[in-house]
Amino acid sequence: MSRAVLVDLTKCMGCRGCQVACKQWNDLPAEVTKFFAGTGGYQNPPELSAKTFTLVEYTEIMKGENLSWVFAKRQCMHCLDPSCVSACPVGAMQRTAEGSVVSDSSKCIGCRTCLAVCPFGVPTYDTSKEVPVVRKCTYCADREGGDWFEKELNGKPMSVEEVGRFGAGLVAPICAKTCSSGALKFGDRNALLAEARSRIASEPAKYIHHIYGEREVGGTSWLYISGVPFEELGFPGNLGEKPRPLLASAAHFKVPLLDIGGGAVIAGFCWIVNRRIANEEAKANAQPHE
């Protein structure tokens, strides 16, 4: 199964339950926020960060004299062919067999190449650590039904049936599991694409005829349908349908070049400083002593 989440923006009521659940599940610290501190208005916090892996964006839409809100949950799109994975020079970015694009902080060297190549501008740099690393939504890779959870119930070992039942319930990302309005639906990507097409076809006046994420940059694990053009909601447009391995490879190639160039500049600066020090010492030694 290719895991995916279908987001129906016409159903999202902006409750931000997904944000709260994401904070709790990933043990993310709170951020100091302020209403109307910028363009976000009631949107809080204003953007994704190392402390906020998912964010419900608030957009005011004017249709004639009518004002309405559109709420859009944003997070890592978990591309089917992620440029961040291709670009990472140390293999810290990986895509799991289930489709989660994750970052291994033990390998991350903080080069931030993934920030440069991500077409959705998702990864963020966590400078709160002694050794800064890149962080982002993990697609709840730790909920993929693996062996991470304790196989005990009320202090007793679980039966095979109980392990299967609880494991199946943990597969969905916590945000999709928490959504109470039906805006998020987790499942097989092909099945969700078919459902998205069915919803659009059954109510053509309600939805724009575009499934965002179906083909963008080769396809993503997050699929969106909306009653408002995605460009009006701030979604990146004109991304094309091809994956970004060439862009990623170019960025990967630039990293060592930048390192070499930076090293050359530092070496040149050190040479100049040492040369001046040597000249000053030579002058001092050449002066007659009383």
PDB file of C-alpha atoms in Angstrom:
ATOM      1  CA  MET A   1       0.000   0.000   0.000  1.00  0.00           C
ATOM      2  CA  SER A   2       1.221   3.480  -0.886  1.00  0.00           C
ATOM      3  CA  ARG A   3       0.207   5.535   2.166  1.00  0.00           C
ATOM      4  CA  ALA A   4      -1.490   8.875   1.517  1.00  0.00           C
ATOM      5  CA  VAL A   5      -3.812  11.410   3.095  1.00  0.00           C
ATOM      6  CA  LEU A   6      -6.628  13.141   1.221  1.00  0.00           C
ATOM      7  CA  VAL A   7      -7.290  16.670   2.488  1.00  0.00           C
ATOM      8  CA  ASP A   8     -10.700  18.124   1.596  1.00  0.00           C
ATOM      9  CA  LEU A   9     -10.372  21.840   2.295  1.00  0.00           C
ATOM     10  CA  THR A  10     -14.136  22.323   2.008  1.00  0.00           C
ATOM     11  CA  LYS A  11     -14.526  20.223   5.165  1.00  0.00           C
ATOM     12  CA  CYS A  12     -11.777  21.771   7.318  1.00  0.00           C
ATOM     13  CA  MET A  13     -13.235  24.012  10.052  1.00  0.00           C
ATOM     14  CA  GLY A  14      -9.925  25.332  11.340  1.00  0.00           C
ATOM     15  CA  CYS A  15     -10.158  23.704  14.766  1.00  0.00           C
ATOM     16  CA  ARG A  16      -6.408  23.010  14.770  1.00  0.00           C
ATOM     17  CA  GLY A  17      -6.923  19.699  16.534  1.00  0.00           C
ATOM     18  CA  CYS A  18      -4.317  18.261  14.178  1.00  0.00           C
ATOM     19  CA  GLN A  19      -1.806  20.854  15.378  1.00  0.00           C
ATOM     20  CA  VAL A  20      -2.400  19.984  19.020  1.00  0.00           C
ATOM     21  CA  ALA A  21      -2.198  16.241  18.366  1.00  0.00           C
ATOM     22  CA  CYS A  22       1.024  16.674  16.389  1.00  0.00           C
ATOM     23  CA  LYS A  23       2.573  18.680  19.241  1.00  0.00           C
ATOM     24  CA  GLN A  24       1.609  16.038  21.766  1.00  0.00           C
ATOM     25  CA  TRP A  25       2.666  13.000  19.754  1.00  0.00           C
ATOM     26  CA  ASN A  26       6.050  14.447  18.766  1.00  0.00           C
ATOM     27  CA  ASP A  27       6.651  16.089  22.157  1.00  0.00           C
ATOM     28  CA  LEU A  28       7.237  19.465  20.494  1.00  0.00           C
ATOM     29  CA  PRO A  29       7.689  22.582  22.652  1.00  0.00           C
ATOM     30  CA  ALA A  30       5.287  25.491  22.480  1.00  0.00           C
ATOM     31  CA  GLU A  31       6.076  28.669  20.583  1.00  0.00           C
ATOM     32  CA  VAL A  32       5.529  32.251  21.708  1.00  0.00           C
ATOM     33  CA  THR A  33       2.805  33.481  19.382  1.00  0.00           C
ATOM     34  CA  LYS A  34       0.730  36.609  18.894  1.00  0.00           C
ATOM     35  CA  PHE A  35      -2.500  37.244  17.005  1.00  0.00           C
ATOM     36  CA  PHE A  36      -2.181  39.487  13.939  1.00  0.00           C
ATOM     37  CA  ALA A  37       1.610  39.546  14.209  1.00  0.00           C
ATOM     38  CA  GLY A  38       2.055  39.731  10.432  1.00  0.00           C
ATOM     39  CA  THR A  39      -0.144  38.467   7.618  1.00  0.00           C
ATOM     40  CA  GLY A  40      -1.512  35.397   9.370  1.00  0.00           C
ATOM     41  CA  GLY A  41      -4.257  37.086  11.377  1.00  0.00           C
ATOM     42  CA  TYR A  42      -5.816  34.418  13.542  1.00  0.00           C
ATOM     43  CA  GLN A  43      -3.352  31.877  12.150  1.00  0.00           C
ATOM     44  CA  ASN A  44      -1.024  30.813  14.888  1.00  0.00           C
ATOM     45  CA  PRO A  45       1.909  30.249  14.747  1.00  0.00           C
ATOM     46  CA  PRO A  46       2.704  32.111  11.521  1.00  0.00           C
ATOM     47  CA  GLU A  47       4.739  29.385   9.828  1.00  0.00           C
ATOM     48  CA  LEU A  48       6.175  25.883  10.044  1.00  0.00           C
ATOM     49  CA  SER A  49       9.244  25.544  12.212  1.00  0.00           C
ATOM     50  CA  ALA A  50      11.393  23.061  14.117  1.00  0.00           C
ATOM     51  CA  LYS A  51       8.773  23.311  16.878  1.00  0.00           C
ATOM     52  CA  THR A  52       5.706  23.173  14.608  1.00  0.00           C
ATOM     53  CA  PHE A  53       5.518  20.281  12.145  1.00  0.00           C
ATOM     54  CA  THR A  54       1.965  20.983  10.959  1.00  0.00           C
ATOM     55  CA  LEU A  55       0.073  24.238  10.631  1.00  0.00           C
ATOM     56  CA  VAL A  56      -3.479  25.184   9.720  1.00  0.00           C
ATOM     57  CA  GLU A  57      -3.273  28.266   7.528  1.00  0.00           C
ATOM     58  CA  TYR A  58      -6.103  30.801   7.550  1.00  0.00           C
ATOM     59  CA  THR A  59      -6.919  32.585   4.287  1.00  0.00           C
ATOM     60  CA  GLU A  60      -9.624  35.236   3.778  1.00  0.00           C
ATOM     61  CA  ILE A  61     -11.388  34.878   0.433  1.00  0.00           C
ATOM     62  CA  MET A  62     -13.553  37.664  -1.007  1.00  0.00           C
ATOM     63  CA  LYS A  63     -16.244  36.713  -3.519  1.00  0.00           C
ATOM     64  CA  GLY A  64     -18.014  39.895  -4.469  1.00  0.00           C
ATOM     65  CA  GLU A  65     -19.118  41.380  -1.159  1.00  0.00           C
ATOM     66  CA  ASN A  66     -18.951  38.075   0.681  1.00  0.00           C
ATOM     67  CA  LEU A  67     -16.025  37.249   2.929  1.00  0.00           C
ATOM     68  CA  SER A  68     -15.242  33.642   3.777  1.00  0.00           C
ATOM     69  CA  TRP A  69     -12.444  31.684   5.405  1.00  0.00           C
ATOM     70  CA  VAL A  70     -10.556  28.779   3.910  1.00  0.00           C
ATOM     71  CA  PHE A  71      -8.485  26.645   6.261  1.00  0.00           C
ATOM     72  CA  ALA A  72      -5.628  24.577   4.872  1.00  0.00           C
ATOM     73  CA  LYS A  73      -3.487  22.146   6.835  1.00  0.00           C
ATOM     74  CA  ARG A  74       0.139  22.350   5.743  1.00  0.00           C
ATOM     75  CA  GLN A  75       3.076  20.049   6.494  1.00  0.00           C
ATOM     76  CA  CYS A  76       5.757  18.142   4.621  1.00  0.00           C
ATOM     77  CA  MET A  77       4.191  16.785   1.432  1.00  0.00           C
ATOM     78  CA  HIS A  78       6.298  13.579   1.518  1.00  0.00           C
ATOM     79  CA  CYS A  79       7.091  13.454  -2.181  1.00  0.00           C
ATOM     80  CA  LEU A  80       7.116  10.125  -3.959  1.00  0.00           C
ATOM     81  CA  ASP A  81      10.542  11.043  -5.361  1.00  0.00           C
ATOM     82  CA  PRO A  82      11.820  13.541  -2.771  1.00  0.00           C
ATOM     83  CA  SER A  83      14.498  15.993  -3.848  1.00  0.00           C
ATOM     84  CA  CYS A  84      15.696  16.355  -0.246  1.00  0.00           C
ATOM     85  CA  VAL A  85      16.626  12.670  -0.137  1.00  0.00           C
ATOM     86  CA  SER A  86      18.484  12.900  -3.446  1.00  0.00           C
ATOM     87  CA  ALA A  87      20.327  16.048  -2.379  1.00  0.00           C
ATOM     88  CA  CYS A  88      21.365  15.074   1.149  1.00  0.00           C
ATOM     89  CA  PRO A  89      25.147  14.509   0.961  1.00  0.00           C
ATOM     90  CA  VAL A  90      25.305  12.291   4.059  1.00  0.00           C
ATOM     91  CA  GLY A  91      22.136  10.210   3.716  1.00  0.00           C
ATOM     92  CA  ALA A  92      20.406  11.840   6.679  1.00  0.00           C
ATOM     93  CA  MET A  93      17.212  12.232   4.639  1.00  0.00           C
ATOM     94  CA  GLN A  94      15.551   8.903   3.847  1.00  0.00           C
ATOM     95  CA  ARG A  95      12.240   7.709   2.440  1.00  0.00           C
ATOM     96  CA  THR A  96      10.831   4.665   4.221  1.00  0.00           C
ATOM     97  CA  ALA A  97       9.181   1.748   2.461  1.00  0.00           C
ATOM     98  CA  GLU A  98       5.827   3.078   3.697  1.00  0.00           C
ATOM     99  CA  GLY A  99       6.434   6.523   2.140  1.00  0.00           C
ATOM    100  CA  SER A 100       7.543   8.658   5.076  1.00  0.00           C
ATOM    101  CA  VAL A 101      10.365  11.074   4.341  1.00  0.00           C
ATOM    102  CA  VAL A 102      12.364  11.310   7.569  1.00  0.00           C
ATOM    103  CA  SER A 103      15.541  12.998   8.763  1.00  0.00           C
ATOM    104  CA  ASP A 104      18.090  11.135  10.894  1.00  0.00           C
ATOM    105  CA  SER A 105      19.440  13.791  13.260  1.00  0.00           C
ATOM    106  CA  SER A 106      22.395  11.560  14.173  1.00  0.00           C
ATOM    107  CA  LYS A 107      23.634  11.877  10.577  1.00  0.00           C
ATOM    108  CA  CYS A 108      22.545  15.454   9.786  1.00  0.00           C
ATOM    109  CA  ILE A 109      25.496  17.831   9.429  1.00  0.00           C
ATOM    110  CA  GLY A 110      23.345  20.949   9.153  1.00  0.00           C
ATOM    111  CA  CYS A 111      24.373  21.770   5.568  1.00  0.00           C
ATOM    112  CA  ARG A 112      20.751  22.798   4.837  1.00  0.00           C
ATOM    113  CA  THR A 113      20.853  21.506   1.263  1.00  0.00           C
ATOM    114  CA  CYS A 114      17.381  20.035   1.785  1.00  0.00           C
ATOM    115  CA  LEU A 115      16.070  23.523   2.590  1.00  0.00           C
ATOM    116  CA  ALA A 116      17.394  24.775  -0.740  1.00  0.00           C
ATOM    117  CA  VAL A 117      15.879  22.040  -2.914  1.00  0.00           C
ATOM    118  CA  CYS A 118      12.477  21.460  -1.276  1.00  0.00           C
ATOM    119  CA  PRO A 119       9.840  22.756  -3.735  1.00  0.00           C
ATOM    120  CA  PHE A 120       7.404  23.342  -0.863  1.00  0.00           C
ATOM    121  CA  GLY A 121       9.794  25.137   1.494  1.00  0.00           C
ATOM    122  CA  VAL A 122       9.148  22.735   4.366  1.00  0.00           C
ATOM    123  CA  PRO A 123      12.360  21.711   6.201  1.00  0.00           C
ATOM    124  CA  THR A 124      13.465  24.025   8.991  1.00  0.00           C
ATOM    125  CA  TYR A 125      16.763  24.476  10.827  1.00  0.00           C
ATOM    126  CA  ASP A 126      16.696  23.825  14.559  1.00  0.00           C
ATOM    127  CA  THR A 127      19.247  26.160  16.133  1.00  0.00           C
ATOM    128  CA  SER A 128      18.116  25.429  19.685  1.00  0.00           C
ATOM    129  CA  LYS A 129      20.356  22.356  19.808  1.00  0.00           C
ATOM    130  CA  GLU A 130      24.056  22.388  20.602  1.00  0.00           C
ATOM    131  CA  VAL A 131      24.519  20.776  17.203  1.00  0.00           C
ATOM    132  CA  PRO A 132      21.855  22.344  14.919  1.00  0.00           C
ATOM    133  CA  VAL A 133      19.929  19.911  12.709  1.00  0.00           C
ATOM    134  CA  VAL A 134      17.112  19.961  10.179  1.00  0.00           C
ATOM    135  CA  ARG A 135      13.638  19.023  11.436  1.00  0.00           C
ATOM    136  CA  LYS A 136      10.223  18.609   9.840  1.00  0.00           C
ATOM    137  CA  CYS A 137       7.050  16.508   9.786  1.00  0.00           C
ATOM    138  CA  THR A 138       7.908  12.796   9.826  1.00  0.00           C
ATOM    139  CA  TYR A 139       4.517  11.582   8.523  1.00  0.00           C
ATOM    140  CA  CYS A 140       4.376   9.773  11.870  1.00  0.00           C
ATOM    141  CA  ALA A 141       6.905   7.181  10.735  1.00  0.00           C
ATOM    142  CA  ASP A 142       6.798   5.795  14.278  1.00  0.00           C
ATOM    143  CA  ARG A 143       3.112   4.908  13.733  1.00  0.00           C
ATOM    144  CA  GLU A 144       3.699   2.698  10.698  1.00  0.00           C
ATOM    145  CA  GLY A 145       2.765  -0.471  12.542  1.00  0.00           C
ATOM    146  CA  GLY A 146       6.309  -1.492  13.411  1.00  0.00           C
ATOM    147  CA  ASP A 147       7.710  -2.861  16.654  1.00  0.00           C
ATOM    148  CA  TRP A 148       8.135   0.505  18.325  1.00  0.00           C
ATOM    149  CA  PHE A 149       5.073   0.278  20.595  1.00  0.00           C
ATOM    150  CA  GLU A 150       4.909  -1.734  23.801  1.00  0.00           C
ATOM    151  CA  LYS A 151       3.199  -5.040  23.244  1.00  0.00           C
ATOM    152  CA  GLU A 152       1.537  -5.006  26.642  1.00  0.00           C
ATOM    153  CA  LEU A 153      -2.031  -4.235  27.669  1.00  0.00           C
ATOM    154  CA  ASN A 154      -2.860  -3.522  31.313  1.00  0.00           C
ATOM    155  CA  GLY A 155       0.527  -4.923  32.314  1.00  0.00           C
ATOM    156  CA  LYS A 156       0.012  -8.210  30.449  1.00  0.00           C
ATOM    157  CA  PRO A 157       1.547  -9.340  27.132  1.00  0.00           C
ATOM    158  CA  MET A 158      -0.769  -8.748  24.167  1.00  0.00           C
ATOM    159  CA  SER A 159      -2.105 -11.637  22.157  1.00  0.00           C
ATOM    160  CA  VAL A 160      -1.341 -11.840  18.437  1.00  0.00           C
ATOM    161  CA  GLU A 161      -4.870 -10.581  17.718  1.00  0.00           C
ATOM    162  CA  GLU A 162      -4.449  -7.616  20.071  1.00  0.00           C
ATOM    163  CA  VAL A 163      -1.069  -6.683  18.580  1.00  0.00           C
ATOM    164  CA  GLY A 164      -2.612  -6.709  15.100  1.00  0.00           C
ATOM    165  CA  ARG A 165      -5.624  -4.682  16.213  1.00  0.00           C
ATOM    166  CA  PHE A 166      -3.630  -2.033  18.056  1.00  0.00           C
ATOM    167  CA  GLY A 167      -0.938  -1.935  15.377  1.00  0.00           C
ATOM    168  CA  ALA A 168      -3.507  -1.328  12.635  1.00  0.00           C
ATOM    169  CA  GLY A 169      -4.959   1.544  14.639  1.00  0.00           C
ATOM    170  CA  LEU A 170      -1.553   3.178  14.930  1.00  0.00           C
ATOM    171  CA  VAL A 171      -0.739   3.210  11.226  1.00  0.00           C
ATOM    172  CA  ALA A 172      -2.470   6.512  10.403  1.00  0.00           C
ATOM    173  CA  PRO A 173      -0.611   9.777  11.094  1.00  0.00           C
ATOM    174  CA  ILE A 174      -1.815  11.288  14.352  1.00  0.00           C
ATOM    175  CA  CYS A 175      -3.242  14.357  12.578  1.00  0.00           C
ATOM    176  CA  ALA A 176      -5.469  12.224  10.343  1.00  0.00           C
ATOM    177  CA  LYS A 177      -6.424  10.044  13.299  1.00  0.00           C
ATOM    178  CA  THR A 178      -7.464  13.139  15.269  1.00  0.00           C
ATOM    179  CA  CYS A 179      -9.412  15.076  12.600  1.00  0.00           C
ATOM    180  CA  SER A 180     -13.060  15.293  13.668  1.00  0.00           C
ATOM    181  CA  SER A 181     -14.506  17.072  10.626  1.00  0.00           C
ATOM    182  CA  GLY A 182     -13.606  14.456   8.024  1.00  0.00           C
ATOM    183  CA  ALA A 183     -11.226  16.841   6.276  1.00  0.00           C
ATOM    184  CA  LEU A 184      -8.370  14.322   6.525  1.00  0.00           C
ATOM    185  CA  LYS A 185      -8.716  10.776   5.241  1.00  0.00           C
ATOM    186  CA  PHE A 186      -5.844   8.295   5.425  1.00  0.00           C
ATOM    187  CA  GLY A 187      -5.531   5.285   3.149  1.00  0.00           C
ATOM    188  CA  ASP A 188      -4.142   3.844  -0.066  1.00  0.00           C
ATOM    189  CA  ARG A 189      -3.056   6.575  -2.476  1.00  0.00           C
ATOM    190  CA  ASN A 190      -4.729   5.091  -5.551  1.00  0.00           C
ATOM    191  CA  ALA A 191      -8.002   4.617  -3.667  1.00  0.00           C
ATOM    192  CA  LEU A 192      -7.875   8.180  -2.352  1.00  0.00           C
ATOM    193  CA  LEU A 193      -7.216   9.557  -5.830  1.00  0.00           C
ATOM    194  CA  ALA A 194     -10.279   7.691  -7.088  1.00  0.00           C
ATOM    195  CA  GLU A 195     -12.340   9.113  -4.221  1.00  0.00           C
ATOM    196  CA  ALA A 196     -11.064  12.633  -4.902  1.00  0.00           C
ATOM    197  CA  ARG A 197     -12.085  12.359  -8.558  1.00  0.00           C
ATOM    198  CA  SER A 198     -15.486  11.021  -7.509  1.00  0.00           C
ATOM    199  CA  ARG A 199     -16.085  13.942  -5.129  1.00  0.00           C
ATOM    200  CA  ILE A 200     -15.125  16.475  -7.787  1.00  0.00           C
ATOM    201  CA  ALA A 201     -17.281  14.791 -10.442  1.00  0.00           C
ATOM    202  CA  SER A 202     -20.320  14.554  -8.151  1.00  0.00           C
ATOM    203  CA  GLU A 203     -20.156  18.235  -7.140  1.00  0.00           C
ATOM    204  CA  PRO A 204     -18.380  20.099  -9.968  1.00  0.00           C
ATOM    205  CA  ALA A 205     -19.633  23.491  -8.785  1.00  0.00           C
ATOM    206  CA  LYS A 206     -18.180  22.931  -5.318  1.00  0.00           C
ATOM    207  CA  TYR A 207     -14.650  21.881  -6.249  1.00  0.00           C
ATOM    208  CA  ILE A 208     -12.033  23.165  -8.647  1.00  0.00           C
ATOM    209  CA  HIS A 209     -10.957  20.425 -11.045  1.00  0.00           C
ATOM    210  CA  HIS A 210      -7.496  19.864  -9.654  1.00  0.00           C
ATOM    211  CA  ILE A 211      -6.079  17.360  -7.170  1.00  0.00           C
ATOM    212  CA  TYR A 212      -3.036  19.087  -5.737  1.00  0.00           C
ATOM    213  CA  GLY A 213      -0.259  16.577  -5.152  1.00  0.00           C
ATOM    214  CA  GLU A 214      -1.421  14.055  -7.713  1.00  0.00           C
ATOM    215  CA  ARG A 215       1.228  15.074 -10.241  1.00  0.00           C
ATOM    216  CA  GLU A 216       3.158  17.994  -8.744  1.00  0.00           C
ATOM    217  CA  VAL A 217       6.914  17.181  -8.812  1.00  0.00           C
ATOM    218  CA  GLY A 218       6.112  13.562  -9.615  1.00  0.00           C
ATOM    219  CA  GLY A 219       3.389  13.196  -7.001  1.00  0.00           C
ATOM    220  CA  THR A 220       3.178  13.484  -3.233  1.00  0.00           C
ATOM    221  CA  SER A 221       1.697  11.504  -0.362  1.00  0.00           C
ATOM    222  CA  TRP A 222      -0.581  14.413   0.590  1.00  0.00           C
ATOM    223  CA  LEU A 223      -3.449  15.067  -1.804  1.00  0.00           C
ATOM    224  CA  TYR A 224      -5.673  18.164  -1.682  1.00  0.00           C
ATOM    225  CA  ILE A 225      -9.036  19.101  -3.157  1.00  0.00           C
ATOM    226  CA  SER A 226     -10.497  22.555  -2.743  1.00  0.00           C
ATOM    227  CA  GLY A 227     -13.271  24.938  -3.712  1.00  0.00           C
ATOM    228  CA  VAL A 228     -10.731  27.737  -4.189  1.00  0.00           C
ATOM    229  CA  PRO A 229      -7.734  27.803  -6.561  1.00  0.00           C
ATOM    230  CA  PHE A 230      -4.647  26.645  -4.704  1.00  0.00           C
ATOM    231  CA  GLU A 231      -2.646  29.682  -5.822  1.00  0.00           C
ATOM    232  CA  GLU A 232      -5.027  31.883  -3.820  1.00  0.00           C
ATOM    233  CA  LEU A 233      -4.219  29.817  -0.747  1.00  0.00           C
ATOM    234  CA  GLY A 234      -0.464  30.217  -1.093  1.00  0.00           C
ATOM    235  CA  PHE A 235       0.274  26.745  -2.455  1.00  0.00           C
ATOM    236  CA  PRO A 236       3.359  26.741  -4.721  1.00  0.00           C
ATOM    237  CA  GLY A 237       2.308  26.745  -8.359  1.00  0.00           C
ATOM    238  CA  ASN A 238       4.009  25.942 -11.662  1.00  0.00           C
ATOM    239  CA  LEU A 239       6.011  23.115 -10.110  1.00  0.00           C
ATOM    240  CA  GLY A 240       5.668  20.849 -13.118  1.00  0.00           C
ATOM    241  CA  GLU A 241       4.987  17.129 -13.108  1.00  0.00           C
ATOM    242  CA  LYS A 242       8.555  15.861 -13.163  1.00  0.00           C
ATOM    243  CA  PRO A 243      10.436  14.886 -10.004  1.00  0.00           C
ATOM    244  CA  ARG A 244      13.346  17.105  -9.020  1.00  0.00           C
ATOM    245  CA  PRO A 245      16.387  14.779  -9.079  1.00  0.00           C
ATOM    246  CA  LEU A 246      18.326  17.116 -11.397  1.00  0.00           C
ATOM    247  CA  LEU A 247      17.745  20.090  -9.111  1.00  0.00           C
ATOM    248  CA  ALA A 248      18.718  17.976  -6.134  1.00  0.00           C
ATOM    249  CA  SER A 249      21.839  16.718  -7.877  1.00  0.00           C
ATOM    250  CA  ALA A 250      22.839  20.275  -8.753  1.00  0.00           C
ATOM    251  CA  ALA A 251      22.462  21.361  -5.141  1.00  0.00           C
ATOM    252  CA  HIS A 252      24.363  18.271  -4.013  1.00  0.00           C
ATOM    253  CA  PHE A 253      27.172  19.216  -6.380  1.00  0.00           C
ATOM    254  CA  LYS A 254      27.264  22.793  -5.082  1.00  0.00           C
ATOM    255  CA  VAL A 255      27.764  21.772  -1.449  1.00  0.00           C
ATOM    256  CA  PRO A 256      31.393  20.617  -1.866  1.00  0.00           C
ATOM    257  CA  LEU A 257      32.053  23.557  -4.192  1.00  0.00           C
ATOM    258  CA  LEU A 258      30.811  25.947  -1.524  1.00  0.00           C
ATOM    259  CA  ASP A 259      32.953  24.168   1.033  1.00  0.00           C
ATOM    260  CA  ILE A 260      36.009  24.449  -1.218  1.00  0.00           C
ATOM    261  CA  GLY A 261      35.278  28.087  -2.028  1.00  0.00           C
ATOM    262  CA  GLY A 262      34.707  28.949   1.615  1.00  0.00           C
ATOM    263  CA  GLY A 263      37.894  27.155   2.603  1.00  0.00           C
ATOM    264  CA  ALA A 264      39.845  29.034  -0.047  1.00  0.00           C
ATOM    265  CA  VAL A 265      38.547  32.388   1.218  1.00  0.00           C
ATOM    266  CA  ILE A 266      39.418  31.517   4.817  1.00  0.00           C
ATOM    267  CA  ALA A 267      42.858  30.268   3.778  1.00  0.00           C
ATOM    268  CA  GLY A 268      43.504  33.476   1.832  1.00  0.00           C
ATOM    269  CA  PHE A 269      42.410  35.610   4.762  1.00  0.00           C
ATOM    270  CA  CYS A 270      44.707  33.690   7.124  1.00  0.00           C
ATOM    271  CA  TRP A 271      47.621  34.094   4.681  1.00  0.00           C
ATOM    272  CA  ILE A 272      47.126  37.871   4.561  1.00  0.00           C
ATOM    273  CA  VAL A 273      46.926  38.150   8.336  1.00  0.00           C
ATOM    274  CA  ASN A 274      50.009  35.999   8.869  1.00  0.00           C
ATOM    275  CA  ARG A 275      51.896  37.960   6.216  1.00  0.00           C
ATOM    276  CA  ARG A 276      51.108  41.226   7.993  1.00  0.00           C
ATOM    277  CA  ILE A 277      52.168  39.808  11.337  1.00  0.00           C
ATOM    278  CA  ALA A 278      55.438  38.583   9.819  1.00  0.00           C
ATOM    279  CA  ASN A 279      56.116  41.992   8.255  1.00  0.00           C
ATOM    280  CA  GLU A 280      55.468  43.768  11.554  1.00  0.00           C
ATOM    281  CA  GLU A 281      57.834  41.399  13.359  1.00  0.00           C
ATOM    282  CA  ALA A 282      60.479  41.901  10.681  1.00  0.00           C
ATOM    283  CA  LYS A 283      60.211  45.692  11.028  1.00  0.00           C
ATOM    284  CA  ALA A 284      60.440  45.470  14.804  1.00  0.00           C
ATOM    285  CA  ASN A 285      63.536  43.262  14.589  1.00  0.00           C
ATOM    286  CA  ALA A 286      65.192  45.587  12.047  1.00  0.00           C
ATOM    287  CA  GLN A 287      64.978  48.646  14.331  1.00  0.00           C
ATOM    288  CA  PRO A 288      68.175  49.335  16.348  1.00  0.00           C
ATOM    289  CA  HIS A 289      67.925  48.545  20.053  1.00  0.00           C
ATOM    290  CA  GLU A 290      69.060  51.127  22.625  1.00  0.00           C
TER     291      GLU A 290
END
